[in-house]
């Protein structure tokens, strides 16, 4: 490619990026409404329902977020202790701090404690407890994985009826002549993508398993191109045939050809503190847990991030459900209707507060 052609292409990409950024900023409208759930720390979605936790408890929505219904989990589980949500096979799983895991098979009307096999901790003041559940992952095969950072990793093949600890069973390869060490106790987050389980150990290193955790491959960790560049991967997102990660220090994508993580944080503020990702309309959106940074949008062609609304509030979570996007904020839940097929190609988004039924 000649220098003139290269310069032309670069200018086109730059102008496209600027236009997309301006469209995103100008097209979002914040609609004031009812503060429904309070400060919403978790948002999750499946094909039928939306799930949320906030200051006032655990909620479900059956109509795309128009109305929300509070569900009592009961048996001494304070709302503050809800730390993770997972769903699959018609069930919703709620992870807690100290009380283990509960499951509902009837849209939250009744709950069952499913703690058989989970590691029990002792404390002179609090007594026996199950530690904090950081994440619940339901795989495509129906396996439920309970991740507890420094509290052990457990898996279940029967919808949580019984658990098996893999804290010492899941080994990290150390190289020829070296003894593999157990890494199941230090997993920070996990996902499923392209036939693999992917796990990151605190800030680094990262591994993937082609056989549901039977064997693990060590991936680049701390050197340039390692997952350690992102510092504590909080969430993962799949778009097309690519896997993306979001961490406290930035955003990246797995490069299968070069077996490395590409750092893609152009446009983001320093130390962005990315918390949760959502894919909607062929785009990736992110929520930030630091300051009032709102929702941001990642443009794949230019590999650049742009502010995408709600910059005046703290956004703790974001989720995609059907054709709409949802943000959990300090003031409740907001919904965005995104149109991407307008003749001028602009993304017009309107945020509106949703209400409690």
XYZ file of C-alpha atoms in Angstrom, residues 101-312:
212
model
C -26.076 -20.896 46.488
C -29.854 -21.024 46.010
C -31.793 -22.086 42.907
C -35.288 -21.333 41.654
C -37.067 -23.410 39.020
C -40.279 -21.360 39.005
C -39.200 -17.799 38.223
C -38.259 -16.949 41.770
C -41.492 -17.997 43.490
C -39.706 -20.662 45.534
C -36.024 -21.238 46.271
C -33.906 -24.219 47.226
C -30.581 -24.075 49.025
C -28.075 -26.191 47.064
C -24.959 -26.315 49.206
C -24.140 -30.018 49.512
C -20.430 -30.371 48.833
C -19.538 -26.679 49.049
C -16.567 -25.896 51.261
C -17.545 -24.702 54.729
C -15.432 -22.086 56.510
C -15.296 -21.457 60.227
C -15.153 -18.066 61.929
C -15.078 -17.424 65.700
C -17.591 -14.582 65.353
C -19.782 -15.582 62.406
C -19.686 -19.356 62.791
C -19.810 -21.711 59.817
C -20.292 -20.113 56.411
C -19.688 -20.826 52.719
C -17.570 -17.831 51.770
C -18.383 -15.431 48.958
C -19.605 -16.649 45.566
C -17.902 -14.443 42.960
C -19.502 -15.954 39.865
C -21.928 -18.639 38.712
C -21.344 -19.938 35.185
C -23.827 -22.302 33.523
C -22.130 -23.950 30.534
C -23.756 -25.101 27.302
C -23.568 -28.700 28.553
C -25.504 -27.789 31.707
C -22.529 -27.896 34.051
C -22.788 -25.284 36.810
C -19.516 -23.749 37.994
C -19.319 -21.841 41.265
C -16.272 -19.550 41.416
C -15.157 -18.187 44.777
C -11.917 -16.217 44.742
C -9.715 -17.741 47.459
C -12.810 -19.710 48.456
C -12.396 -22.509 45.939
C -14.047 -23.503 42.690
C -16.852 -26.092 42.656
C -18.684 -27.745 39.783
C -22.027 -29.521 39.578
C -23.390 -31.829 36.896
C -26.855 -32.063 38.464
C -28.045 -28.436 38.614
C -26.347 -27.782 41.923
C -27.865 -30.661 43.850
C -24.323 -31.734 44.740
C -20.986 -29.994 44.237
C -17.457 -31.244 43.723
C -14.492 -29.099 44.732
C -11.865 -28.658 42.010
C -9.670 -26.292 44.003
C -6.751 -28.718 43.967
C -7.895 -30.836 41.037
C -7.585 -28.077 38.420
C -3.866 -27.828 37.771
C -1.853 -25.029 36.184
C 0.971 -26.232 33.886
C 4.395 -25.005 34.984
C 6.550 -26.384 32.179
C 8.848 -29.373 31.620
C 10.244 -30.850 34.794
C 8.114 -28.677 37.071
C 5.219 -29.733 39.266
C 1.874 -28.296 38.194
C 0.191 -26.256 40.905
C -3.488 -26.101 41.783
C -5.163 -22.909 40.584
C -8.823 -23.617 41.343
C -8.626 -21.589 44.554
C -7.489 -18.384 42.840
C -9.791 -18.090 39.816
C -11.114 -14.563 39.521
C -13.526 -15.028 36.599
C -14.460 -17.595 33.968
C -16.355 -17.923 30.690
C -17.163 -20.400 27.909
C -16.193 -19.644 24.306
C -15.354 -21.552 21.120
C -15.473 -24.959 22.806
C -13.196 -23.928 25.682
C -13.546 -22.925 29.285
C -11.499 -19.761 29.862
C -10.321 -18.799 33.344
C -8.164 -16.014 34.707
C -6.269 -16.328 37.971
C -6.675 -13.039 39.826
C -4.733 -10.549 37.659
C -2.779 -13.271 35.821
C -2.231 -15.829 34.412
C -5.034 -17.134 32.179
C -5.869 -20.666 31.040
C -8.267 -22.439 28.715
C -9.596 -25.976 28.765
C -10.965 -27.939 25.791
C -12.463 -30.692 27.964
C -14.611 -29.047 30.649
C -11.672 -28.504 32.975
C -9.929 -31.856 32.495
C -6.768 -30.268 31.114
C -5.693 -26.628 30.913
C -3.469 -24.662 28.550
C -1.469 -21.745 29.950
C -2.004 -18.489 28.011
C 0.159 -15.338 27.962
C 0.064 -13.654 31.336
C 2.382 -10.841 32.390
C 4.579 -9.937 29.433
C 3.366 -7.589 26.690
C 0.346 -9.239 25.163
C -0.571 -10.969 28.423
C -3.908 -10.826 30.177
C -2.186 -9.171 33.119
C -2.280 -5.931 31.088
C -5.965 -5.616 31.990
C -5.552 -6.197 35.741
C -8.371 -8.281 37.150
C -10.685 -9.383 34.354
C -14.218 -8.727 35.593
C -16.172 -9.780 32.507
C -15.959 -11.427 29.090
C -17.897 -10.920 25.848
C -18.100 -12.862 22.575
C -18.781 -10.984 19.349
C -18.551 -12.868 16.072
C -15.621 -15.232 16.402
C -13.711 -13.050 18.878
C -13.409 -13.162 22.653
C -13.068 -9.884 24.552
C -12.113 -9.166 28.166
C -12.794 -6.193 30.427
C -10.665 -5.412 33.449
C -9.807 -2.696 35.914
C -7.005 -1.411 33.656
C -8.566 -1.763 30.212
C -10.137 -3.840 27.469
C -8.718 -6.465 25.125
C -9.283 -9.243 22.613
C -7.814 -12.708 22.246
C -5.626 -13.084 19.150
C -5.631 -16.751 18.194
C -3.128 -16.316 15.357
C -0.423 -14.783 17.556
C -1.603 -16.444 20.791
C -1.737 -13.168 22.689
C -4.148 -10.574 24.081
C -4.484 -7.383 22.049
C -4.891 -4.239 24.157
C -7.829 -2.216 22.764
C -8.417 0.721 25.074
C -8.164 3.629 22.642
C -10.514 6.396 23.722
C -10.914 5.165 27.292
C -9.804 7.212 30.307
C -6.800 5.999 32.294
C -7.565 3.081 34.611
C -11.173 2.916 33.434
C -12.366 0.283 35.894
C -14.510 -1.677 33.434
C -17.022 -3.834 35.288
C -19.516 -5.493 32.933
C -19.902 -5.974 29.171
C -22.991 -6.453 27.004
C -23.345 -7.169 23.281
C -26.245 -5.479 21.520
C -26.813 -4.853 17.820
C -23.370 -6.137 16.890
C -21.667 -3.741 19.307
C -20.046 -4.054 22.702
C -21.161 -1.810 25.551
C -19.446 -1.458 28.917
C -20.316 -0.249 32.406
C -17.685 1.336 34.634
C -17.590 1.031 38.394
C -15.353 4.065 38.944
C -16.695 7.633 39.040
C -19.628 8.840 36.927
C -18.422 7.464 33.612
C -21.692 5.966 32.411
C -21.995 3.557 29.484
C -19.406 3.372 26.700
C -19.550 1.844 23.229
C -16.771 -0.013 21.404
C -16.575 0.550 17.635
C -14.990 -2.508 16.051
C -13.824 -1.006 12.697
C -11.841 1.788 14.362
C -11.154 -0.190 17.561
C -12.068 2.921 19.542
C -14.273 3.580 22.571
C -16.849 6.380 22.793
C -19.089 7.654 25.609
C -22.618 6.369 25.022
C -24.766 8.121 27.592
C -25.540 8.224 31.312
C -22.203 9.940 31.933
C -23.745 11.904 34.831
